[in-house]
Short mmCIF file of C-alpha atoms and ligand atoms in Angstrom, two decimals:
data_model
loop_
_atom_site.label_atom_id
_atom_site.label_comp_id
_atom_site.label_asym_id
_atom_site.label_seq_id
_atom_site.Cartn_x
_atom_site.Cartn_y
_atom_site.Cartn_z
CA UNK A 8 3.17 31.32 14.17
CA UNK A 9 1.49 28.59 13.13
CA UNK A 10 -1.96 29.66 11.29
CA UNK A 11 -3.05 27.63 8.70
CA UNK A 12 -4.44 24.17 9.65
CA UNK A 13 -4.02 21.01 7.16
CA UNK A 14 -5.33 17.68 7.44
CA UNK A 15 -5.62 14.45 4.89
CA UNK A 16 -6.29 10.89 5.74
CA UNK A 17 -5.19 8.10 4.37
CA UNK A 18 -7.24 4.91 3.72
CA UNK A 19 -5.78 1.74 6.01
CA UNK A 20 -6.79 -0.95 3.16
CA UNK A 21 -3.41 -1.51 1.28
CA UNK A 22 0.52 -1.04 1.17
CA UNK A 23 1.74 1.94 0.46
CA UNK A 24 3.85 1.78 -3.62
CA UNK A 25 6.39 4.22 -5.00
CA UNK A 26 2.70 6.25 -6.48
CA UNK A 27 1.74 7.00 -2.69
CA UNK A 28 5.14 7.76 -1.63
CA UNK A 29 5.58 10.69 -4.87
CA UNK A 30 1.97 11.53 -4.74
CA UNK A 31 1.19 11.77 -1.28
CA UNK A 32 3.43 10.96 1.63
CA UNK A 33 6.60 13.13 0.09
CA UNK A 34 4.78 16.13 -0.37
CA UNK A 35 3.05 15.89 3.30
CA UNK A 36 6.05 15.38 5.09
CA UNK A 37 7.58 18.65 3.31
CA UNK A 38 4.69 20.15 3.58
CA UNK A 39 4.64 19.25 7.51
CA UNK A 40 8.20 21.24 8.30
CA UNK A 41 6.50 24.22 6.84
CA UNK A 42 6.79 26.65 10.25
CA UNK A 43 3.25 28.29 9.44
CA UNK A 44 1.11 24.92 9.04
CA UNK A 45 -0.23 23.16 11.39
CA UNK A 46 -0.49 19.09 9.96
CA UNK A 47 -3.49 16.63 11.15
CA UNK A 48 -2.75 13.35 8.98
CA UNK A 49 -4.53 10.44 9.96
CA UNK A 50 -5.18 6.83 9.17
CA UNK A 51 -8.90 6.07 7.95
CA UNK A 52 -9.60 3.17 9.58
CA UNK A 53 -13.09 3.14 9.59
CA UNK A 54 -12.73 4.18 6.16
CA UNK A 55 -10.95 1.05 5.54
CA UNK A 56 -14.25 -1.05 7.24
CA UNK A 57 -16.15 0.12 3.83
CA UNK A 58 -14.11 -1.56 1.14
CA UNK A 59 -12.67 -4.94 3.49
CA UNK A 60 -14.09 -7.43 5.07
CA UNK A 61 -10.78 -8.87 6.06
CA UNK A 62 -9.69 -7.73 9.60
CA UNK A 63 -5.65 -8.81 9.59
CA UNK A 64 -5.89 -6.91 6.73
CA UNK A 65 -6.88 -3.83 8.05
CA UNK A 66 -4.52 -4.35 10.77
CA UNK A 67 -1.56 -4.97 8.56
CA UNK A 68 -2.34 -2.02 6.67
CA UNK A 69 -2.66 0.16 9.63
CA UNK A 70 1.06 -0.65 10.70
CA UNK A 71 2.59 -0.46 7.10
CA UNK A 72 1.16 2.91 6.20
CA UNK A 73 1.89 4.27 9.62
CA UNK A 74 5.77 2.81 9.12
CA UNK A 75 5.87 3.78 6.10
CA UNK A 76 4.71 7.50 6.73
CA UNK A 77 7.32 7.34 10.33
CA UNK A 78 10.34 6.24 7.59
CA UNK A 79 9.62 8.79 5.33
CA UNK A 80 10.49 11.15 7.87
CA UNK A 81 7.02 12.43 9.28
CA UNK A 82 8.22 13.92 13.02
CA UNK A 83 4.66 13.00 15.11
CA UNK A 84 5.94 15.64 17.31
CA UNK A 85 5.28 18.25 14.99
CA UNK A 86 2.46 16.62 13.45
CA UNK A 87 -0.73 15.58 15.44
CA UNK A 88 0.13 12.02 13.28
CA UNK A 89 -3.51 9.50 14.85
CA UNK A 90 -5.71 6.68 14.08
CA UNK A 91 -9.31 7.98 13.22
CA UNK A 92 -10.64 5.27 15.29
CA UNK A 93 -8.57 6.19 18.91
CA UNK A 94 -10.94 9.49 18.16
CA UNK A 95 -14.53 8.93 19.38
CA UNK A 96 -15.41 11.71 18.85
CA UNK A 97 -15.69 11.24 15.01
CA UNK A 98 -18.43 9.22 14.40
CA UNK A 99 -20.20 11.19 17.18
CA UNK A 100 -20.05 13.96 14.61
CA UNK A 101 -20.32 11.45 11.88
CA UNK A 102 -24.01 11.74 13.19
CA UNK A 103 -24.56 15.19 13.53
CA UNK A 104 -23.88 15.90 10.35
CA UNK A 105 -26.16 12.96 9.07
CA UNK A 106 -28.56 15.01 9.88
CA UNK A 107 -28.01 18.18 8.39
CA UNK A 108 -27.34 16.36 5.31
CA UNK A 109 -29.57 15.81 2.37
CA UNK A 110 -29.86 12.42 1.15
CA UNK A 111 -30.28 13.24 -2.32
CA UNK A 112 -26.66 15.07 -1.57
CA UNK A 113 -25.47 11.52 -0.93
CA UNK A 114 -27.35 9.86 -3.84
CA UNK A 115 -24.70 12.37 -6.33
CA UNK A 116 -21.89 11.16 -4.67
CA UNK A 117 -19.62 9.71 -7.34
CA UNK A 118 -18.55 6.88 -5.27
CA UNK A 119 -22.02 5.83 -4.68
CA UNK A 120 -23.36 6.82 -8.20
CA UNK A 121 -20.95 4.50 -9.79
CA UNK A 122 -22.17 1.87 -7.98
CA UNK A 123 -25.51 2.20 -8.95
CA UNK A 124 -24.56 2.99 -12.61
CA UNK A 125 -22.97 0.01 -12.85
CA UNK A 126 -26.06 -2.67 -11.26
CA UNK A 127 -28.19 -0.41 -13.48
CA UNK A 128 -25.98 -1.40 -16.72
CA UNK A 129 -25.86 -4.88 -15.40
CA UNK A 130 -29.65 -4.98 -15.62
CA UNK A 131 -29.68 -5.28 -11.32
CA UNK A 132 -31.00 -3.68 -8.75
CA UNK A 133 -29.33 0.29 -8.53
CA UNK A 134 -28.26 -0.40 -4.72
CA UNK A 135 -27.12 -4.26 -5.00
CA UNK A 136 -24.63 -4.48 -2.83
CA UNK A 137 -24.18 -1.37 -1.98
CA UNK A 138 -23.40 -0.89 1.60
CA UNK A 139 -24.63 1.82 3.59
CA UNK A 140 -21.61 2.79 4.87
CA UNK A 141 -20.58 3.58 1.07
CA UNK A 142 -23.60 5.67 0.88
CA UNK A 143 -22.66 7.55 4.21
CA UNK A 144 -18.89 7.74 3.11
CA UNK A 145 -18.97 11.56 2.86
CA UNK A 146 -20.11 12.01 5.95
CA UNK A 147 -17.67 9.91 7.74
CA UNK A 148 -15.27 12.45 5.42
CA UNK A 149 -16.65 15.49 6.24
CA UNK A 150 -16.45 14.90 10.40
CA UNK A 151 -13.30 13.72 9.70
CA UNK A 152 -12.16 17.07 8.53
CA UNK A 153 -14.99 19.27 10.13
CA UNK A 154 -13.65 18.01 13.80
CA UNK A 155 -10.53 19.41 14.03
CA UNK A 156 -11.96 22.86 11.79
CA UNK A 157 -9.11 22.25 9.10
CA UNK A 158 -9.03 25.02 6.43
CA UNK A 159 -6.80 23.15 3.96
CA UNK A 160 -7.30 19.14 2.50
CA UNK A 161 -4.86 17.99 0.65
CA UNK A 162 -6.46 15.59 -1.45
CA UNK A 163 -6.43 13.84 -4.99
CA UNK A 164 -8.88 15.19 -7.40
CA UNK A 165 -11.30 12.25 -6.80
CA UNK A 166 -12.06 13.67 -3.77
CA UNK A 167 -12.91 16.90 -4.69
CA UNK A 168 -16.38 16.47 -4.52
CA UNK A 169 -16.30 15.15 -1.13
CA UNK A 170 -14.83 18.70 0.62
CA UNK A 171 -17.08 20.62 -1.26
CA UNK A 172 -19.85 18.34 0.84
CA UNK A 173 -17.90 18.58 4.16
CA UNK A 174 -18.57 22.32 2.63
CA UNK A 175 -22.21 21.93 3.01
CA UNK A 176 -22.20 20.23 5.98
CA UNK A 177 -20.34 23.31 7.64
CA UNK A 178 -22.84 25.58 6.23
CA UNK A 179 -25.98 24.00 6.99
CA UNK A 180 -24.62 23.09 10.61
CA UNK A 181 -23.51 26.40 10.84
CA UNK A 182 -27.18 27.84 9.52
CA UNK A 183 -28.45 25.93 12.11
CA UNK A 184 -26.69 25.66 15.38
CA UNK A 185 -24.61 29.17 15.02
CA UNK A 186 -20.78 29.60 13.51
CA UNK A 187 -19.25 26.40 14.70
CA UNK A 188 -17.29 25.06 11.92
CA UNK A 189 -14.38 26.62 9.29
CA UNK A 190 -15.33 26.03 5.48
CA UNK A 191 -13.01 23.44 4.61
CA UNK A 192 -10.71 23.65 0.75
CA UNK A 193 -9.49 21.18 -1.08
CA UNK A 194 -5.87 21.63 -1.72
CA UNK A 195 -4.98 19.95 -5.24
CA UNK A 196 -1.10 19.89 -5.49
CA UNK A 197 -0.85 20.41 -9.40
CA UNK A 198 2.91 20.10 -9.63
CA UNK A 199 2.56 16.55 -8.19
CA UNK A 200 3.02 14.15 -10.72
CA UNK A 201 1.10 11.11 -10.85
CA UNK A 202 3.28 8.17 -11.70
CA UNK A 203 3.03 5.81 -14.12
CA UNK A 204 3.65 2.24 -13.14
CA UNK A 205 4.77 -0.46 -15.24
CA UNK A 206 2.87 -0.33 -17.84
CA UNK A 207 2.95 3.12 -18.29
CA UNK A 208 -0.66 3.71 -17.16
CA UNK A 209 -0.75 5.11 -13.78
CA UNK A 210 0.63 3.37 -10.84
CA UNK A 211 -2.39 1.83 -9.22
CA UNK A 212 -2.84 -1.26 -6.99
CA UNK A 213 -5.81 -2.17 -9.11
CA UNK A 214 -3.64 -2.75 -12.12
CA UNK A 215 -1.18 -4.57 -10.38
CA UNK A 216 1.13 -2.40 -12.42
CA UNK A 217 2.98 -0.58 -8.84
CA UNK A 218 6.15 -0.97 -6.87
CA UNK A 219 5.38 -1.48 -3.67
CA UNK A 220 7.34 1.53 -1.24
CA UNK A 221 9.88 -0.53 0.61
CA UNK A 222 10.04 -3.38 -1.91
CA UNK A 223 13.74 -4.71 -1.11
CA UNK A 224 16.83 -3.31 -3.13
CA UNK A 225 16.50 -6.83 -4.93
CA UNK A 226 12.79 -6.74 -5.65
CA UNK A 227 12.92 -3.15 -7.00
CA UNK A 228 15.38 -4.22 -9.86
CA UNK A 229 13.62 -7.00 -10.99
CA UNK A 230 10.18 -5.47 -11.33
CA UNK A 231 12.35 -2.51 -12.79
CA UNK A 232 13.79 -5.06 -15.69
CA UNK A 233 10.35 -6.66 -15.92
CA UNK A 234 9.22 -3.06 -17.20
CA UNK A 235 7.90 -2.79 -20.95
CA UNK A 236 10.02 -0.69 -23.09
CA UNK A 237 10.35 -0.22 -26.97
CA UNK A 238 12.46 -2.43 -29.31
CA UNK A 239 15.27 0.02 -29.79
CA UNK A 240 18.94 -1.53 -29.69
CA UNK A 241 21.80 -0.46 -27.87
CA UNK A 242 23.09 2.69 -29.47
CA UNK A 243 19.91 3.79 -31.11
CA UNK A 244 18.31 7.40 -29.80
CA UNK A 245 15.09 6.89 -27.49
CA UNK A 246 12.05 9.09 -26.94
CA UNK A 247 12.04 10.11 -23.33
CA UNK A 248 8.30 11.16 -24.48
CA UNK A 249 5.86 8.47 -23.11
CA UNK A 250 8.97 6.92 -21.40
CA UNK A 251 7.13 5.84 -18.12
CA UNK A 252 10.87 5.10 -17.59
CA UNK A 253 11.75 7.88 -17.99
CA UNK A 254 9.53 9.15 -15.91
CA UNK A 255 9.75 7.71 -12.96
CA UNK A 256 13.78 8.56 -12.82
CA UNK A 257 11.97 12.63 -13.18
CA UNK A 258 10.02 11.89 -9.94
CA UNK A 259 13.15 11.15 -8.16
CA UNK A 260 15.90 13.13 -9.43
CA UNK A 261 17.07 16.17 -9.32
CA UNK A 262 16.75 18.35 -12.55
CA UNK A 263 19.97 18.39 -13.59
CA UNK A 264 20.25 14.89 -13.01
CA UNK A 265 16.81 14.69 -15.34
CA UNK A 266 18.72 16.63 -17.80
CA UNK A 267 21.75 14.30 -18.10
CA UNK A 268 19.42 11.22 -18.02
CA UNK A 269 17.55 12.87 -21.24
CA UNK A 270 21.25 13.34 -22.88
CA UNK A 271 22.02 9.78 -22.30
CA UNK A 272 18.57 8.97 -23.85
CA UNK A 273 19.43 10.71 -27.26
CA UNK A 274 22.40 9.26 -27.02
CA UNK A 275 21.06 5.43 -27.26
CA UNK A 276 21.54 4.11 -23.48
CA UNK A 277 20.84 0.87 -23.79
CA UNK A 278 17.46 -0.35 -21.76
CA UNK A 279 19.78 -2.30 -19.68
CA UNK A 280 21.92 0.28 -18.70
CA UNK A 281 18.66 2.95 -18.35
CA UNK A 282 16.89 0.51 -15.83
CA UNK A 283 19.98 0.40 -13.77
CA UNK A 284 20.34 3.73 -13.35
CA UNK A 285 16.78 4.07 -12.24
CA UNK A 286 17.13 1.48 -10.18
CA UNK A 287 20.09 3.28 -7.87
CA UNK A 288 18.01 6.35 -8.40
CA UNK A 289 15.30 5.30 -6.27
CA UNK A 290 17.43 3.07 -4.35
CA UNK A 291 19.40 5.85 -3.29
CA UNK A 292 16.19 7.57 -1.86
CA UNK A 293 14.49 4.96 -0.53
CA UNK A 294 17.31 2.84 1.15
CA UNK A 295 17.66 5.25 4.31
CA UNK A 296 14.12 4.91 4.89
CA UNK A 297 13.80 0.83 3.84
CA UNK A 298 15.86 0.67 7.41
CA UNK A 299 13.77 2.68 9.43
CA UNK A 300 10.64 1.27 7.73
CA UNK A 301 11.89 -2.73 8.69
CA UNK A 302 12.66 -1.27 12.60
CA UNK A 303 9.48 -0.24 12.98
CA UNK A 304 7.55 -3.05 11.33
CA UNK A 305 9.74 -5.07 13.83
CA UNK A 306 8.57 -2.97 16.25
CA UNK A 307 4.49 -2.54 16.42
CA UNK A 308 4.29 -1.45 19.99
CA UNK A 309 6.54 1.75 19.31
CA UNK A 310 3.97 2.91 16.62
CA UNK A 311 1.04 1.77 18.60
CA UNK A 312 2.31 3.98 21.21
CA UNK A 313 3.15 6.97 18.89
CA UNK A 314 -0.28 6.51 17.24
CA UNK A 315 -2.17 6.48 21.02
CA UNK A 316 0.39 9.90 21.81
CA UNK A 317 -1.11 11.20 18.53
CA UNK A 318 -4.70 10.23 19.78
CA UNK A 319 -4.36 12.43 23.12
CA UNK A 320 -3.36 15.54 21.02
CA UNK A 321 -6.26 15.03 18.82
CA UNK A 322 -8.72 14.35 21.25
CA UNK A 323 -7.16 17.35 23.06
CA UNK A 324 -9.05 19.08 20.67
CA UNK A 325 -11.90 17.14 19.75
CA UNK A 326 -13.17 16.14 23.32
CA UNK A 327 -13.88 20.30 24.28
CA UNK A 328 -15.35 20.66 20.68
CA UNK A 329 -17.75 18.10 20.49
CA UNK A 330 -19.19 19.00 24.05
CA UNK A 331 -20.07 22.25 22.82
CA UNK A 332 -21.09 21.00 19.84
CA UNK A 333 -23.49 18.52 21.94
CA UNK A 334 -24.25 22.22 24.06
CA UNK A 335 -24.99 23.72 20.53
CA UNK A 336 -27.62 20.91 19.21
CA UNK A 337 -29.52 20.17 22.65
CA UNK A 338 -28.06 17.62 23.95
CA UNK A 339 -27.32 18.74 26.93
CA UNK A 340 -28.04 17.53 30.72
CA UNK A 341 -31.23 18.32 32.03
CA UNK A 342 -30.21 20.74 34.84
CA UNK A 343 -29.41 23.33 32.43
CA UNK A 344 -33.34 23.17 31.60
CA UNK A 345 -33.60 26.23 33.71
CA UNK A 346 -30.98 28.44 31.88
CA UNK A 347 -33.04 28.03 28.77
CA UNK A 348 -35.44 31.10 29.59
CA UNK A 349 -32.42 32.95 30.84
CA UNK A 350 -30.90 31.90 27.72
CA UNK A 351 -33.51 33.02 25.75
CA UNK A 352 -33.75 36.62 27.81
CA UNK A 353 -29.53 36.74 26.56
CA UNK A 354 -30.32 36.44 23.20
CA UNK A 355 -33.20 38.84 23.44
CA UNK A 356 -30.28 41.98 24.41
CA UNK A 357 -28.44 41.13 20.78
CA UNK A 358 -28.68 41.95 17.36
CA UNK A 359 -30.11 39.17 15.15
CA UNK A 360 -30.47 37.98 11.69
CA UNK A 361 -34.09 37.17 10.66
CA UNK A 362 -34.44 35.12 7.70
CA UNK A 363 -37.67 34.63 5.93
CA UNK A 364 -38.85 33.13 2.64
CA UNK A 365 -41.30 35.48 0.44
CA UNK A 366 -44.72 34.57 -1.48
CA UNK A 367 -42.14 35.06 -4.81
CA UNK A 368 -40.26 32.14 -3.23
CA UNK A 369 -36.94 33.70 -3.11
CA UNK A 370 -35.23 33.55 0.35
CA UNK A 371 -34.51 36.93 2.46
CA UNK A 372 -33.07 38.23 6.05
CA UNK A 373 -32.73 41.19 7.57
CA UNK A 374 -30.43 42.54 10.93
CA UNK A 375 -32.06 44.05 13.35
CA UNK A 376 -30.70 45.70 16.42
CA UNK A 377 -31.90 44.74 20.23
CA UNK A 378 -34.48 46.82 20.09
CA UNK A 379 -36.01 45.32 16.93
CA UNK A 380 -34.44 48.34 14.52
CA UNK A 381 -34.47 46.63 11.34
CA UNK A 382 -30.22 47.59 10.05
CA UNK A 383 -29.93 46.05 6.81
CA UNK A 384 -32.29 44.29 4.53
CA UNK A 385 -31.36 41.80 1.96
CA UNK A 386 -32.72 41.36 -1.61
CA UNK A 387 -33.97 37.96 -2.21
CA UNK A 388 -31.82 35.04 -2.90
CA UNK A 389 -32.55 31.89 -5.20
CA UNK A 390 -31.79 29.79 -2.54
CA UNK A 391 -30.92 29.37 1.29
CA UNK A 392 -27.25 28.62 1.10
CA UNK A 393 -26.05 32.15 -0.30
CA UNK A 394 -28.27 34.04 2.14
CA UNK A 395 -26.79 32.42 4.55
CA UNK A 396 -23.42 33.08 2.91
CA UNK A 397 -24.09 36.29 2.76
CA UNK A 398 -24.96 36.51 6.81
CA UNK A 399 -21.57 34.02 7.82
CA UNK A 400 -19.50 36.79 6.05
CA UNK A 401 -21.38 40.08 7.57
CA UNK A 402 -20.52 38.65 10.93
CA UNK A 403 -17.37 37.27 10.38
CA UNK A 404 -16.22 40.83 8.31
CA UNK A 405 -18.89 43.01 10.03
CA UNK A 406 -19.81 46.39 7.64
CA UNK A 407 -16.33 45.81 5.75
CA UNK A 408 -18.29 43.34 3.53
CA UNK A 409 -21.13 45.76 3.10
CA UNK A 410 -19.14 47.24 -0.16
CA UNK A 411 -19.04 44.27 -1.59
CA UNK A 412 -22.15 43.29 -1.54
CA UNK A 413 -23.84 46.64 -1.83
CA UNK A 414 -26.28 45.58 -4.64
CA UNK A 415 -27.24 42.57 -2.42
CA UNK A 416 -28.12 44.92 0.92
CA UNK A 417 -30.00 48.04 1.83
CA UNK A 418 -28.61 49.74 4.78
CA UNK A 419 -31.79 52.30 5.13
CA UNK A 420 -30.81 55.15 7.33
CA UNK A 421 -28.29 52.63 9.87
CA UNK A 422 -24.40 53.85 10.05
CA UNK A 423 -21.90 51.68 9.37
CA UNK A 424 -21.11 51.82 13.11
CA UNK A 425 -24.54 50.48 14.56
CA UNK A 426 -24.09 47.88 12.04
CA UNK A 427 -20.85 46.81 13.44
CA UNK A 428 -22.08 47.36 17.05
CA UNK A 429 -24.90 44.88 15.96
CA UNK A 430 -22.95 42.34 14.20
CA UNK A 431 -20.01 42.62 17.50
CA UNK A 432 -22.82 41.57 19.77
CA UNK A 433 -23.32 38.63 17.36
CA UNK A 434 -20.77 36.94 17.52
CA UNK A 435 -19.94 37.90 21.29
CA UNK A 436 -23.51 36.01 22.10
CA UNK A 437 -22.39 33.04 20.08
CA UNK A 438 -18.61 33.01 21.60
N1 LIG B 27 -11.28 9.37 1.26
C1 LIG B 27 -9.86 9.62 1.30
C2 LIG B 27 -9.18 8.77 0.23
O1 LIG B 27 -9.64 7.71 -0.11
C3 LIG B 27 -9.29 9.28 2.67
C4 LIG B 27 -9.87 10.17 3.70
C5 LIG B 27 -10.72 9.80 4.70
C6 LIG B 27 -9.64 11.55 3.82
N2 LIG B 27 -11.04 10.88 5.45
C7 LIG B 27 -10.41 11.98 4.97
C8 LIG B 27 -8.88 12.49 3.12
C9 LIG B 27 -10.42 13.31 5.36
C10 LIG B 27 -8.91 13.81 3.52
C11 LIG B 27 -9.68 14.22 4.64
O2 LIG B 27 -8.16 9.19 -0.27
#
């Protein structure tokens, strides 16, 4: 059965380089044959719109990373594999969840705060040129991942910050409009090494130090040569410590094949001979997928039609959602005026949660049955988001959470049944 639900995007604004490939695209496509996940991986497009200006650019990019992703073995018929822009649906949501979200949120994103960090060092204004799409780049994010109610992002840690938001935007939705979204995780792959480039620093387009992914056989051995190494001779012992060398070869090979490479190392390989070897190393990973990668950059319809196939699966599921998400906010047409006050007589035969604020400022609910019956009564919380915590667990757990959280709740003289009856008829209402 397939349970758990993952989805990452991936920025359409440059060429994928042997970094991406180890970092990110590897590890997803494993991940992807995993029988119990479910993949989403998309291509950010309007992501991309934020940091380029230039559009063959963004189209270029859209058909390498997609090739490159297709090479590497992705299957899009296991993997709902789409272009965030064939999904309307996401800056629809993009907008809903402006407004549950705080702009002073926004203002501690690190994306924008180094921005304005760096005009304010500069002696400029804190937002020149700062777009407002930058600003609003966690939101895009968060629908992004909030549409399709993925539990798992697989992310760098740079973007850490930005699931905990898509976090906040569940909850406050949620708070709001009733139990629509899943709380979202980030899921940091620790074992995944980041790879140096050739410099040694990490392998980053910005420091033009990277191999690009399908680089030809050719290419790959010169910028391999060009790489900086010590001044030992032929014959002298080298450090496989701080060897970005050596290092990439790790990322590739197996670990035996790690361990002989570190033998050959004490045993003075020459540079020479060292950079060939990691040259047929990687050659003899990437070479299978260098010819599936040049077929289908010769080929843009076949991923433009894989990419729209991917589209219909998403929308699949984002089309249904969003209407009752539009249901859920008010936006709704105006014949169902009338079932408003019928609506309102439904919710009258449930259980509720009332939540209040006290003259001591603290924040409090209580449940209380149709009748009114007050069930449980909460102490006072510091602050909105762990009452309502607090209430998103009760229903989804019912009374199995009360242990937990006994010092938090009084249950005055209600069982642990009528509780459950109550908290059932909660979440039936808002099925
Ligand atoms: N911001 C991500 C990055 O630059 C790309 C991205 C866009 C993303 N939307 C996403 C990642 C949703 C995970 C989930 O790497």
């Amino acid at each position: 059965m397939r349970t758990e639900r993952y989805l990452t995007g991936i920025t359409t604004s440059g060429t994928p380089h042997l970094g991406n490939y180890v970092g990110s695209i590897r590890p997803a496509v494993q991940a992807s044959l995993r029988a119990d996940v479910e993949s989403y991986y998309f291509l950010a497009d309007y992501h991309a719109l934020i940091k380029i200006d230039e559009p063959e650019r963004i189209q270029r990019s859209t058909l390498e990373i997609a090739a490159s992703w297709l090479a590497a073995g992705l299957d899009p018929e296991r993997v709902v594999f789409y272009r965030q822009s064939d999904v309307p649906e996401i800056p629809e949501l993009t907008w809903f969840l402006t407004c549950v979200t705080g702009k002073g949120v926004l203002n501690r994103a690190h994306a924008y705060k180094a921005s304005v960090d760096k005009n304010t060092a500069a002696g400029q204004d804190p937002d020149a040129d700062v777009s407002a799409g930058l600003f609003m780049y966690p939101v895009l994010m968060g629908a992004d991942i909030l549409m399709f109610n993925a539990q798992h992002v697989p992310v760098g840690r740079d973007q850490v910050q930005h699931i905990e938001m898509a976090r906040d935007m569940a909850n406050s939705f949620n708070h709001r409009y009733g139990e629509h979204f899943v709380l979202p995780q980030a899921a940091i792959e620790e074992s995944v090494a980041l790879l140096p480039g050739l410099d040694g620093r990490k392998m980053s387009k910005s420091y033009d130090n990277h191999i690009p992914m399908f680089a030809s056989s050719a290419q790959l051995q010169k910028l391999i040569a060009s790489m900086k190494t010590d001044s030992r001779a032929p014959g002298e012992p080298k450090d496989t410590e701080g060897s970005a060398l050596f290092q990439i070869y790790q990322a590739f090979a197996s670990a035996e094949e790690t361990a002989a490479f570190a033998r050959e190392f004490a045993q003075g390989i020459s540079w020479a001979a060292a950079k060939e070897k990691l040259h047929a190393r990687i050659d003899r990973e990437i070479a299978p997928m260098r010819a599936r990668y040049e077929a289908l950059m010769a080929n843009p319809q076949q991923v433009e039609a894989l990419l729209l196939q991917g589209a219909v699966k998403a929308r699949a599921l984002a089309t249904p959602f969003m209407a009752r998400l539009r249901q859920a906010v008010g936006l709704r047409p105006l014949s169902a005026t009338m079932l408003t006050e019928s609506g309102k007589a439904a919710k009258a035969a449930v259980a509720s949660f009332k939540q209040y604020r006290e003259n001591d400022g603290k924040f409090y609910f209580k449940l209380v049955d149709a009748k009114g019956q007050l069930l449980l009564q909460s102490t006072g919380f510091d602050n909105p988001k762990s009452a309502a915590q607090l209430m998103a667990q009760l229903k989804a757990e019912g009374s199995a959470a009360l242990g937990a959280h006994a010092a938090h709740l009084q249950a005055g003289s209600a069982s642990a049944a009528d509780i459950d009856a109550a908290l059932d008829s909660l979440r039936a209402a808002s099925a």
